[in-house]
Amino acid sequence: MNIAETSAFAVGSDGELGALYEGLEAAELQPLWTITEELLTPTPRPAAVPWLWTFSTMKPLAREAIRLVPVGRGGERRVLALRNPGLGGRPYAVGTLWGALQCLGPREVAPAHRHTPGAVRFVLEGEGVWTTVDGDACVMRPGDLILTPSMQWHDHTNSGDQEMFWFDGLDLPMVQAMDGVFFERWPGPGESQPRPAERNASAARRVEGPRYTDDAVTGPLSPQPSQLLIYRWPETAAELERRGRKSDDPLVTIEYTNPRTGSSVLPTMACALHRVRGHSQAVRRAGNAVYVVFSGQGASVIDGQRFSWRPGDMFVVPSWSAVEHIATQADLFVLSDEPVLRALGIARRQVLPEPQQVTGEFHRSPRSGEGEIR
Ligand code: 1HN
């Protein structure tokens, strides 16, 4: 350690200071005045970078994985994780959220397990799969949102002859950061939960309260996940239509809610749907988000870079990045960690007065596999 640099205000002799720093070093103590990394940044500086994964790249690879790699005990799931290039090889979409494309081939079953991280699934393509969540077989169709709250047993069964593709979002990086990961395999008999007599029980059960709200939920923060596990696309679409007719905003947003509490669907993660029909205002938010394009073509400008997208594409907006969306008509599913920021009392949003200057186009070169800005 360079004593001259660290002792600008020090009053002791070099010998005394040297002994102090040696003592601190030996005691595994680090004085704050020698920490060069900026700890208190004026605004968030996420390590994750804005990024986009196209469905046209992911789907053929997923199909090859279906052909070549069986799903079963060990891997447990056939999942292609969105690995943000800013995160040093960790398999996370952004610092706090896992995002992935999961697929199952005809007649495949992904075995039952449970874990402390909670999950959501947003279905992209195919039919014939149901996810059994604590004994409730939730049938999955495109546009549906299915919840797998923390520590509920879950397995996926493809009973049909189609391949099926869906987006998985988990709070795994957050739970990992809290050193709170627990995981258990289904003890049997069999690898999956018994086939339930009843299907979609959570949706059939009468649950009072609205299933959607405008962006964002203002209800009480709730540690309870939603007991409703399925939010069907036709209901979501009807809600978007209804709210869209009442406003001429280029962006219609609804947040899926826990009908019993009015809070986010899971304690750690919020799910929303953006209907883009024009050019939305640029906004920043504290907290990270993963976007999944459900329908339509368009583009998002993230911190000045333009990301063009089509159905099935997935992209990320790291904390405090400015984002605006442009489309004639498109539906974007959005997963965020905002409930945690709200619980901590540190949620923030800022609407920018002007659209951003576009300084580059995000382009992932298929040959080198490198993302580049053109
Ligand atoms: C998991 O359990 C699933 O159940 C998907 O489908 C993705 C990623 C990390 C850890 C557990 C699933 C997962 C996961």
Tab-separated table of C-alpha atoms and ligand atoms in Angstrom:
chain	number	residue	atom	x	y	z
A	1	MET	CA	0.000	0.000	0.000
A	2	ASN	CA	1.256	3.455	-0.856
A	3	ILE	CA	1.379	5.303	2.439
A	4	ALA	CA	1.908	8.684	0.773
A	5	GLU	CA	-1.382	8.287	-1.107
A	6	THR	CA	-3.445	7.006	1.759
A	7	SER	CA	-2.156	9.277	4.459
A	8	ALA	CA	-2.946	12.673	2.970
A	9	PHE	CA	-4.716	13.718	6.150
A	10	ALA	CA	-2.818	11.400	8.471
A	11	VAL	CA	-0.904	12.871	11.355
A	12	GLY	CA	1.300	9.913	12.357
A	13	SER	CA	4.803	9.164	11.128
A	14	ASP	CA	5.324	6.834	8.152
A	15	GLY	CA	6.459	4.156	10.554
A	16	GLU	CA	3.308	4.380	12.675
A	17	LEU	CA	1.072	4.476	9.604
A	18	GLY	CA	2.875	1.510	8.071
A	19	ALA	CA	2.250	-0.465	11.245
A	20	LEU	CA	-1.408	0.596	11.257
A	21	TYR	CA	-1.942	-0.583	7.666
A	22	GLU	CA	-0.142	-3.840	8.322
A	23	GLY	CA	-2.294	-4.382	11.400
A	24	LEU	CA	-5.461	-3.670	9.406
A	25	GLU	CA	-4.352	-5.989	6.620
A	26	ALA	CA	-3.619	-8.817	9.037
A	27	ALA	CA	-6.986	-8.291	10.753
A	28	GLU	CA	-8.963	-8.432	7.459
A	29	LEU	CA	-10.092	-4.853	7.891
A	30	GLN	CA	-10.186	-2.354	5.070
A	31	PRO	CA	-10.249	1.354	5.833
A	32	LEU	CA	-12.890	3.137	3.781
A	33	TRP	CA	-10.438	5.862	2.733
A	34	THR	CA	-8.374	3.323	0.772
A	35	ILE	CA	-11.309	1.856	-1.184
A	36	THR	CA	-10.921	3.046	-4.768
A	37	GLU	CA	-14.105	1.468	-6.170
A	38	GLU	CA	-16.873	4.047	-6.143
A	39	LEU	CA	-19.369	2.672	-3.647
A	40	LEU	CA	-21.894	5.478	-3.540
A	41	THR	CA	-22.526	6.355	-7.173
A	42	PRO	CA	-24.819	9.322	-7.876
A	43	THR	CA	-27.137	7.014	-9.850
A	44	PRO	CA	-27.136	3.206	-10.285
A	45	ARG	CA	-24.315	1.721	-12.361
A	46	PRO	CA	-25.497	-1.793	-13.212
A	47	ALA	CA	-22.852	-4.182	-14.475
A	48	ALA	CA	-25.420	-5.693	-16.859
A	49	VAL	CA	-25.636	-4.025	-20.262
A	50	PRO	CA	-28.701	-3.447	-22.445
A	51	TRP	CA	-28.911	-6.546	-24.663
A	52	LEU	CA	-31.254	-8.385	-26.995
A	53	TRP	CA	-31.594	-12.090	-27.816
A	54	THR	CA	-33.552	-12.802	-30.973
A	55	PHE	CA	-36.025	-15.668	-31.209
A	56	SER	CA	-34.617	-16.427	-34.669
A	57	THR	CA	-31.270	-17.220	-33.005
A	58	MET	CA	-32.649	-18.942	-29.918
A	59	LYS	CA	-35.321	-21.169	-31.428
A	60	PRO	CA	-33.118	-23.223	-33.794
A	61	LEU	CA	-30.635	-23.769	-30.947
A	62	ALA	CA	-33.464	-24.808	-28.629
A	63	ARG	CA	-34.712	-27.241	-31.277
A	64	GLU	CA	-31.228	-28.725	-31.634
A	65	ALA	CA	-31.120	-29.077	-27.842
A	66	ILE	CA	-34.460	-30.935	-27.976
A	67	ARG	CA	-32.944	-33.301	-30.542
A	68	LEU	CA	-29.609	-33.832	-28.786
A	69	VAL	CA	-30.056	-33.387	-25.021
A	70	PRO	CA	-32.775	-35.275	-23.189
A	71	VAL	CA	-34.437	-33.579	-20.251
A	72	GLY	CA	-34.317	-35.399	-16.964
A	73	ARG	CA	-32.750	-35.690	-13.564
A	74	GLY	CA	-29.559	-33.716	-13.243
A	75	GLY	CA	-30.184	-30.875	-15.668
A	76	GLU	CA	-33.855	-30.982	-14.603
A	77	ARG	CA	-34.932	-28.480	-17.268
A	78	ARG	CA	-34.074	-27.724	-20.898
A	79	VAL	CA	-33.424	-24.069	-20.385
A	80	LEU	CA	-31.270	-21.628	-22.342
A	81	ALA	CA	-30.354	-18.843	-19.920
A	82	LEU	CA	-30.005	-15.275	-21.132
A	83	ARG	CA	-26.405	-14.535	-20.147
A	84	ASN	CA	-25.777	-10.814	-19.990
A	85	PRO	CA	-22.302	-10.068	-21.387
A	86	GLY	CA	-21.750	-7.456	-18.656
A	87	LEU	CA	-22.019	-9.998	-15.850
A	88	GLY	CA	-18.686	-11.757	-16.269
A	89	GLY	CA	-20.093	-15.105	-17.395
A	90	ARG	CA	-22.781	-15.445	-14.718
A	91	PRO	CA	-25.941	-16.871	-16.327
A	92	TYR	CA	-28.188	-13.938	-15.437
A	93	ALA	CA	-30.147	-11.633	-17.725
A	94	VAL	CA	-29.567	-8.698	-15.369
A	95	GLY	CA	-28.017	-8.488	-11.914
A	96	THR	CA	-31.226	-9.415	-10.078
A	97	LEU	CA	-33.210	-11.541	-12.541
A	98	TRP	CA	-32.877	-14.844	-14.308
A	99	GLY	CA	-34.405	-14.939	-17.788
A	100	ALA	CA	-34.437	-17.907	-20.158
A	101	LEU	CA	-36.065	-19.734	-23.004
A	102	GLN	CA	-37.363	-23.115	-21.879
A	103	CYS	CA	-38.546	-25.801	-24.257
A	104	LEU	CA	-40.009	-29.279	-24.132
A	105	GLY	CA	-40.295	-31.728	-27.012
A	106	PRO	CA	-43.292	-33.990	-27.658
A	107	ARG	CA	-44.124	-36.322	-24.733
A	108	GLU	CA	-41.286	-34.983	-22.584
A	109	VAL	CA	-41.555	-34.459	-18.845
A	110	ALA	CA	-39.357	-32.180	-16.730
A	111	PRO	CA	-39.200	-33.750	-13.233
A	112	ALA	CA	-40.676	-32.235	-10.065
A	113	HIS	CA	-38.661	-30.136	-7.660
A	114	ARG	CA	-39.042	-27.056	-5.511
A	115	HIS	CA	-36.787	-24.220	-4.453
A	116	THR	CA	-36.797	-20.914	-2.639
A	117	PRO	CA	-36.442	-18.794	-5.801
A	118	GLY	CA	-39.836	-18.017	-7.304
A	119	ALA	CA	-40.576	-18.286	-11.017
A	120	VAL	CA	-42.946	-16.996	-13.659
A	121	ARG	CA	-43.546	-18.449	-17.119
A	122	PHE	CA	-44.828	-16.503	-20.080
A	123	VAL	CA	-45.812	-18.803	-22.935
A	124	LEU	CA	-44.559	-18.041	-26.446
A	125	GLU	CA	-45.313	-20.939	-28.757
A	126	GLY	CA	-46.963	-24.326	-28.861
A	127	GLU	CA	-49.521	-26.140	-26.814
A	128	GLY	CA	-49.932	-29.402	-24.971
A	129	VAL	CA	-47.865	-28.563	-21.882
A	130	TRP	CA	-49.132	-28.235	-18.377
A	131	THR	CA	-47.126	-27.195	-15.343
A	132	THR	CA	-48.224	-28.836	-12.124
A	133	VAL	CA	-47.799	-26.407	-9.219
A	134	ASP	CA	-48.352	-28.008	-5.814
A	135	GLY	CA	-50.783	-30.494	-7.334
A	136	ASP	CA	-52.614	-28.015	-9.564
A	137	ALA	CA	-52.121	-28.787	-13.268
A	138	CYS	CA	-51.901	-25.409	-15.008
A	139	VAL	CA	-52.465	-25.722	-18.734
A	140	MET	CA	-50.137	-23.429	-20.706
A	141	ARG	CA	-51.116	-21.604	-23.879
A	142	PRO	CA	-49.453	-18.747	-25.743
A	143	GLY	CA	-49.769	-15.426	-23.912
A	144	ASP	CA	-50.584	-17.056	-20.565
A	145	LEU	CA	-48.689	-16.106	-17.427
A	146	ILE	CA	-48.180	-18.990	-14.980
A	147	LEU	CA	-46.715	-18.509	-11.498
A	148	THR	CA	-44.507	-20.916	-9.580
A	149	PRO	CA	-44.147	-19.277	-6.154
A	150	SER	CA	-41.252	-20.035	-3.844
A	151	MET	CA	-41.121	-23.625	-2.483
A	152	GLN	CA	-44.096	-24.930	-4.449
A	153	TRP	CA	-43.489	-28.271	-6.159
A	154	HIS	CA	-43.444	-27.965	-9.928
A	155	ASP	CA	-42.940	-30.149	-12.978
A	156	HIS	CA	-43.727	-29.662	-16.647
A	157	THR	CA	-45.458	-32.263	-18.834
A	158	ASN	CA	-45.781	-32.119	-22.603
A	159	SER	CA	-48.640	-34.458	-23.436
A	160	GLY	CA	-48.825	-33.448	-27.076
A	161	ASP	CA	-46.737	-33.875	-30.196
A	162	GLN	CA	-45.599	-30.278	-30.534
A	163	GLU	CA	-42.471	-28.618	-29.295
A	164	MET	CA	-43.263	-25.905	-26.841
A	165	PHE	CA	-41.360	-22.734	-25.957
A	166	TRP	CA	-41.804	-20.334	-23.084
A	167	PHE	CA	-40.005	-17.611	-21.179
A	168	ASP	CA	-38.882	-18.347	-17.613
A	169	GLY	CA	-38.170	-15.535	-15.166
A	170	LEU	CA	-36.794	-16.192	-11.683
A	171	ASP	CA	-35.604	-14.108	-8.747
A	172	LEU	CA	-32.681	-16.552	-8.384
A	173	PRO	CA	-29.920	-13.875	-8.431
A	174	MET	CA	-31.676	-11.964	-5.633
A	175	VAL	CA	-32.226	-15.062	-3.527
A	176	GLN	CA	-28.614	-16.031	-4.202
A	177	ALA	CA	-27.444	-12.579	-3.087
A	178	MET	CA	-29.320	-13.157	0.188
A	179	ASP	CA	-27.658	-16.602	0.475
A	180	GLY	CA	-31.182	-17.974	0.654
A	181	VAL	CA	-31.158	-20.724	-1.973
A	182	PHE	CA	-32.711	-24.039	-0.918
A	183	PHE	CA	-33.568	-26.768	-3.422
A	184	GLU	CA	-35.264	-30.173	-3.115
A	185	ARG	CA	-36.084	-32.927	-5.569
A	186	TRP	CA	-39.493	-34.565	-5.479
A	187	PRO	CA	-39.072	-37.528	-3.136
A	188	GLY	CA	-41.304	-39.786	-5.248
A	189	PRO	CA	-42.849	-42.098	-5.961
A	190	GLY	CA	-42.060	-41.281	-9.556
A	191	GLU	CA	-40.274	-38.221	-10.902
A	192	SER	CA	-43.372	-36.060	-11.125
A	193	GLN	CA	-46.325	-35.203	-8.968
A	194	PRO	CA	-49.285	-37.548	-9.376
A	195	ARG	CA	-51.474	-36.543	-12.274
A	196	PRO	CA	-54.167	-34.404	-10.675
A	197	ALA	CA	-57.833	-35.068	-11.260
A	198	GLU	CA	-58.504	-31.368	-11.376
A	199	ARG	CA	-56.899	-28.868	-13.733
A	200	ASN	CA	-56.460	-25.111	-13.435
A	201	ALA	CA	-57.884	-25.277	-9.913
A	202	SER	CA	-56.457	-21.882	-8.922
A	203	ALA	CA	-58.290	-20.211	-11.790
A	204	ALA	CA	-61.539	-22.083	-11.100
A	205	ARG	CA	-61.505	-21.135	-7.435
A	206	ARG	CA	-63.362	-17.922	-6.827
A	207	VAL	CA	-60.798	-15.253	-5.950
A	208	GLU	CA	-62.170	-11.835	-5.118
A	209	GLY	CA	-60.398	-8.770	-6.383
A	210	PRO	CA	-59.039	-7.459	-9.663
A	211	ARG	CA	-56.391	-9.445	-11.529
A	212	TYR	CA	-54.902	-6.415	-13.250
A	213	THR	CA	-54.251	-2.815	-12.387
A	214	ASP	CA	-52.764	0.130	-14.153
A	215	ASP	CA	-49.020	0.427	-13.874
A	216	ALA	CA	-47.867	0.059	-11.098
A	217	VAL	CA	-49.569	-1.572	-8.166
A	218	THR	CA	-50.176	0.711	-5.247
A	219	GLY	CA	-51.640	-1.917	-2.958
A	220	PRO	CA	-49.918	-2.973	0.237
A	221	LEU	CA	-46.612	-4.748	-0.111
A	222	SER	CA	-47.257	-8.399	0.438
A	223	PRO	CA	-44.942	-11.244	1.274
A	224	GLN	CA	-47.675	-13.575	0.022
A	225	PRO	CA	-47.552	-14.811	-3.557
A	226	SER	CA	-50.778	-14.793	-5.514
A	227	GLN	CA	-52.950	-17.871	-4.966
A	228	LEU	CA	-54.157	-17.426	-8.492
A	229	LEU	CA	-51.458	-19.149	-10.574
A	230	ILE	CA	-52.764	-18.581	-14.093
A	231	TYR	CA	-53.479	-15.344	-15.951
A	232	ARG	CA	-54.967	-16.278	-19.315
A	233	TRP	CA	-54.124	-14.350	-22.448
A	234	PRO	CA	-57.743	-13.684	-23.504
A	235	GLU	CA	-58.372	-11.989	-20.136
A	236	THR	CA	-55.140	-9.996	-20.373
A	237	ALA	CA	-55.975	-8.947	-23.935
A	238	ALA	CA	-59.501	-7.909	-22.924
A	239	GLU	CA	-58.089	-5.772	-20.120
A	240	LEU	CA	-55.623	-4.129	-22.527
A	241	GLU	CA	-58.441	-3.425	-24.987
A	242	ARG	CA	-60.601	-1.921	-22.288
A	243	ARG	CA	-57.865	0.366	-20.957
A	244	GLY	CA	-56.646	1.177	-24.445
A	245	ARG	CA	-60.055	2.520	-25.450
A	246	LYS	CA	-60.089	4.882	-22.490
A	247	SER	CA	-56.751	6.528	-23.326
A	248	ASP	CA	-54.810	7.699	-26.344
A	249	ASP	CA	-51.433	7.231	-24.705
A	250	PRO	CA	-48.976	5.483	-27.078
A	251	LEU	CA	-48.251	3.043	-24.239
A	252	VAL	CA	-50.965	1.120	-22.394
A	253	THR	CA	-49.564	-0.745	-19.392
A	254	ILE	CA	-51.247	-3.162	-17.055
A	255	GLU	CA	-49.667	-4.911	-14.134
A	256	TYR	CA	-50.832	-8.397	-13.168
A	257	THR	CA	-51.881	-8.376	-9.527
A	258	ASN	CA	-52.440	-10.723	-6.653
A	259	PRO	CA	-56.241	-10.425	-6.562
A	260	ARG	CA	-56.405	-10.974	-2.833
A	261	THR	CA	-54.010	-8.164	-1.854
A	262	GLY	CA	-53.710	-5.889	-4.879
A	263	SER	CA	-49.929	-6.382	-4.706
A	264	SER	CA	-47.474	-7.743	-7.241
A	265	VAL	CA	-47.978	-11.384	-8.256
A	266	LEU	CA	-44.877	-12.536	-6.375
A	267	PRO	CA	-43.207	-10.783	-3.421
A	268	THR	CA	-40.011	-10.204	-5.392
A	269	MET	CA	-41.150	-9.816	-8.995
A	270	ALA	CA	-43.733	-7.749	-10.837
A	271	CYS	CA	-45.223	-8.751	-14.178
A	272	ALA	CA	-46.687	-6.242	-16.586
A	273	LEU	CA	-47.849	-6.061	-20.176
A	274	HIS	CA	-47.084	-3.061	-22.379
A	275	ARG	CA	-49.219	-2.464	-25.448
A	276	VAL	CA	-47.186	-0.115	-27.653
A	277	ARG	CA	-49.122	1.821	-30.283
A	278	GLY	CA	-46.931	4.769	-31.164
A	279	HIS	CA	-43.819	6.285	-29.651
A	280	SER	CA	-43.764	6.113	-25.858
A	281	GLN	CA	-42.120	8.643	-23.554
A	282	ALA	CA	-38.585	7.899	-22.410
A	283	VAL	CA	-38.464	6.753	-18.781
A	284	ARG	CA	-35.879	5.569	-16.293
A	285	ARG	CA	-36.578	3.281	-13.365
A	286	ALA	CA	-34.494	2.093	-10.452
A	287	GLY	CA	-34.371	-1.693	-10.730
A	288	ASN	CA	-33.887	-4.116	-13.594
A	289	ALA	CA	-36.322	-5.427	-16.187
A	290	VAL	CA	-36.517	-8.215	-18.754
A	291	TYR	CA	-38.809	-7.748	-21.769
A	292	VAL	CA	-40.346	-10.488	-23.898
A	293	VAL	CA	-41.927	-9.564	-27.215
A	294	PHE	CA	-45.241	-11.386	-27.504
A	295	SER	CA	-46.581	-9.838	-30.707
A	296	GLY	CA	-45.792	-7.122	-33.211
A	297	GLN	CA	-42.610	-5.618	-34.535
A	298	GLY	CA	-40.967	-2.468	-33.334
A	299	ALA	CA	-37.964	-1.054	-31.546
A	300	SER	CA	-36.883	0.213	-28.157
A	301	VAL	CA	-34.282	2.901	-27.599
A	302	ILE	CA	-32.228	2.060	-24.516
A	303	ASP	CA	-29.627	4.610	-23.432
A	304	GLY	CA	-29.432	5.905	-27.001
A	305	GLN	CA	-29.078	2.486	-28.704
A	306	ARG	CA	-31.887	1.288	-30.912
A	307	PHE	CA	-32.943	-2.346	-30.435
A	308	SER	CA	-35.266	-3.658	-33.172
A	309	TRP	CA	-37.433	-6.587	-32.179
A	310	ARG	CA	-39.965	-9.152	-33.341
A	311	PRO	CA	-42.101	-11.788	-31.598
A	312	GLY	CA	-40.187	-14.088	-29.252
A	313	ASP	CA	-37.239	-11.695	-28.889
A	314	MET	CA	-36.086	-10.905	-25.356
A	315	PHE	CA	-34.200	-7.835	-24.199
A	316	VAL	CA	-33.097	-6.276	-20.942
A	317	VAL	CA	-33.242	-2.768	-19.540
A	318	PRO	CA	-30.782	-2.440	-16.652
A	319	SER	CA	-31.490	-0.118	-13.743
A	320	TRP	CA	-31.783	3.590	-14.545
A	321	SER	CA	-31.295	3.110	-18.297
A	322	ALA	CA	-33.590	5.377	-20.283
A	323	VAL	CA	-36.060	3.391	-22.391
A	324	GLU	CA	-38.742	4.256	-24.929
A	325	HIS	CA	-40.688	1.974	-27.261
A	326	ILE	CA	-41.802	2.477	-30.850
A	327	ALA	CA	-44.349	0.312	-32.692
A	328	THR	CA	-47.565	0.550	-34.640
A	329	GLN	CA	-49.035	-2.213	-32.489
A	330	ALA	CA	-47.035	-4.547	-30.264
A	331	ASP	CA	-47.403	-6.364	-26.947
A	332	LEU	CA	-44.415	-6.672	-24.606
A	333	PHE	CA	-44.374	-8.780	-21.452
A	334	VAL	CA	-42.227	-7.157	-18.742
A	335	LEU	CA	-40.690	-8.790	-15.672
A	336	SER	CA	-39.147	-6.516	-13.052
A	337	ASP	CA	-37.714	-6.515	-9.547
A	338	GLU	CA	-39.599	-3.356	-8.624
A	339	PRO	CA	-41.531	-4.905	-5.677
A	340	VAL	CA	-38.241	-5.305	-3.824
A	341	LEU	CA	-37.280	-1.675	-4.390
A	342	ARG	CA	-40.757	-0.654	-3.242
A	343	ALA	CA	-40.435	-2.804	-0.115
A	344	LEU	CA	-37.136	-1.082	0.655
A	345	GLY	CA	-38.646	2.331	0.014
A	346	ILE	CA	-36.171	3.057	-2.802
A	347	ALA	CA	-38.318	2.703	-5.938
A	348	ARG	CA	-37.883	5.630	-8.348
A	349	ARG	CA	-39.036	6.564	-11.796
A	350	GLN	CA	-38.238	9.510	-13.964
A	351	VAL	CA	-39.992	10.526	-17.170
A	352	LEU	CA	-37.590	12.277	-19.544
A	353	PRO	CA	-38.867	15.455	-21.163
A	354	GLU	CA	-37.583	14.588	-24.651
A	355	PRO	CA	-37.118	11.456	-26.752
A	356	GLN	CA	-33.529	10.201	-26.676
A	357	GLN	CA	-30.979	10.924	-29.372
A	358	VAL	CA	-30.349	7.659	-31.177
A	359	THR	CA	-26.589	7.132	-31.355
A	360	GLY	CA	-26.399	3.532	-32.531
A	361	GLU	CA	-28.239	0.414	-33.556
A	362	PHE	CA	-27.797	-2.776	-31.555
A	363	HIS	CA	-26.790	-5.528	-33.895
A	364	ARG	CA	-25.741	-8.999	-32.955
A	365	SER	CA	-23.413	-10.322	-35.575
A	366	PRO	CA	-24.455	-13.928	-36.289
A	367	ARG	CA	-20.961	-14.909	-37.386
A	368	SER	CA	-18.795	-13.748	-34.522
A	369	GLY	CA	-21.514	-14.148	-31.916
A	370	GLU	CA	-20.417	-10.766	-30.614
A	371	GLY	CA	-22.854	-7.978	-30.027
A	372	GLU	CA	-21.799	-4.752	-31.620
A	373	ILE	CA	-23.162	-1.300	-31.980
A	374	ARG	CA	-23.396	0.037	-35.507
B	1	1HN	C1	-36.326	-23.992	-12.703
B	1	1HN	O1	-36.748	-24.730	-11.679
B	1	1HN	C2	-37.078	-23.906	-13.847
B	1	1HN	O2	-38.826	-25.217	-12.988
B	1	1HN	C3	-36.653	-23.133	-14.893
B	1	1HN	O3	-38.903	-24.699	-15.045
B	1	1HN	C4	-35.484	-22.428	-14.825
B	1	1HN	C5	-33.509	-21.829	-13.604
B	1	1HN	C6	-32.726	-21.904	-12.503
B	1	1HN	C7	-33.110	-22.662	-11.429
B	1	1HN	C8	-34.304	-23.358	-11.473
B	1	1HN	C9	-38.361	-24.664	-13.961
B	1	1HN	C10	-34.700	-22.516	-13.687
B	1	1HN	C11	-35.108	-23.289	-12.603
